[in-house]
Amino acid sequence: MALTVAAATNWALPATTGQGFGLVVGYVVGMPAGVAVLVRSLDTADAG
């Protein structure tokens, strides 16, 4: 999940910001989203 968000953020930002900045922003946004999806899927399996 984090890699997908990082790649999309890196692609969406203008080229003037630099490639590393897009990857850092993508990881900062993508990691919590990936963890939330994982926790939600594990919680659903336990409740089932």
PDB file of C-alpha atoms in Angstrom:
ATOM      1  CA  MET A   1       0.000   0.000   0.000  1.00  0.00           C
ATOM      2  CA  ALA A   2       2.737   2.446   0.944  1.00  0.00           C
ATOM      3  CA  LEU A   3       4.642   1.814  -2.282  1.00  0.00           C
ATOM      4  CA  THR A   4       1.548   2.485  -4.376  1.00  0.00           C
ATOM      5  CA  VAL A   5       0.824   5.755  -2.582  1.00  0.00           C
ATOM      6  CA  ALA A   6       4.491   6.783  -2.766  1.00  0.00           C
ATOM      7  CA  ALA A   7       4.619   6.132  -6.503  1.00  0.00           C
ATOM      8  CA  ALA A   8       1.381   8.037  -7.118  1.00  0.00           C
ATOM      9  CA  THR A   9       2.550  10.980  -5.021  1.00  0.00           C
ATOM     10  CA  ASN A  10       5.908  11.045  -6.757  1.00  0.00           C
ATOM     11  CA  TRP A  11       4.170  11.071 -10.147  1.00  0.00           C
ATOM     12  CA  ALA A  12       1.618  13.735  -9.149  1.00  0.00           C
ATOM     13  CA  LEU A  13       4.077  16.291  -7.765  1.00  0.00           C
ATOM     14  CA  PRO A  14       5.755  18.673 -10.181  1.00  0.00           C
ATOM     15  CA  ALA A  15       9.250  17.778 -11.329  1.00  0.00           C
ATOM     16  CA  THR A  16      10.644  20.893  -9.634  1.00  0.00           C
ATOM     17  CA  THR A  17      10.056  19.506  -6.131  1.00  0.00           C
ATOM     18  CA  GLY A  18      12.539  16.683  -6.575  1.00  0.00           C
ATOM     19  CA  GLN A  19      11.987  12.952  -6.709  1.00  0.00           C
ATOM     20  CA  GLY A  20      12.900  12.197  -3.090  1.00  0.00           C
ATOM     21  CA  PHE A  21      10.310  14.594  -1.700  1.00  0.00           C
ATOM     22  CA  GLY A  22       7.456  12.820  -3.480  1.00  0.00           C
ATOM     23  CA  LEU A  23       8.576   9.453  -2.156  1.00  0.00           C
ATOM     24  CA  VAL A  24       8.852  10.735   1.424  1.00  0.00           C
ATOM     25  CA  VAL A  25       5.387  12.298   1.301  1.00  0.00           C
ATOM     26  CA  GLY A  26       3.985   9.114  -0.211  1.00  0.00           C
ATOM     27  CA  TYR A  27       5.438   6.945   2.547  1.00  0.00           C
ATOM     28  CA  VAL A  28       4.208   9.320   5.274  1.00  0.00           C
ATOM     29  CA  VAL A  29       0.677   9.105   3.876  1.00  0.00           C
ATOM     30  CA  GLY A  30       0.778   5.490   2.716  1.00  0.00           C
ATOM     31  CA  MET A  31       2.118   3.774   5.828  1.00  0.00           C
ATOM     32  CA  PRO A  32      -0.770   4.710   8.158  1.00  0.00           C
ATOM     33  CA  ALA A  33      -3.253   3.835   5.414  1.00  0.00           C
ATOM     34  CA  GLY A  34      -1.661   0.412   4.946  1.00  0.00           C
ATOM     35  CA  VAL A  35      -1.660  -0.255   8.675  1.00  0.00           C
ATOM     36  CA  ALA A  36      -5.308   0.794   8.932  1.00  0.00           C
ATOM     37  CA  VAL A  37      -6.290  -1.611   6.145  1.00  0.00           C
ATOM     38  CA  LEU A  38      -4.337  -4.437   7.782  1.00  0.00           C
ATOM     39  CA  VAL A  39      -5.860  -3.836  11.225  1.00  0.00           C
ATOM     40  CA  ARG A  40      -9.350  -3.594   9.772  1.00  0.00           C
ATOM     41  CA  SER A  41      -8.975  -6.865   7.868  1.00  0.00           C
ATOM     42  CA  LEU A  42      -7.582  -8.673  10.916  1.00  0.00           C
ATOM     43  CA  ASP A  43     -10.336  -7.282  13.135  1.00  0.00           C
ATOM     44  CA  THR A  44     -13.032  -8.492  10.722  1.00  0.00           C
ATOM     45  CA  ALA A  45     -11.608 -12.021  10.671  1.00  0.00           C
ATOM     46  CA  ASP A  46     -11.556 -12.217  14.467  1.00  0.00           C
ATOM     47  CA  ALA A  47     -15.119 -10.941  14.803  1.00  0.00           C
ATOM     48  CA  GLY A  48     -16.480 -13.367  12.176  1.00  0.00           C
TER      49      GLY A  48
END
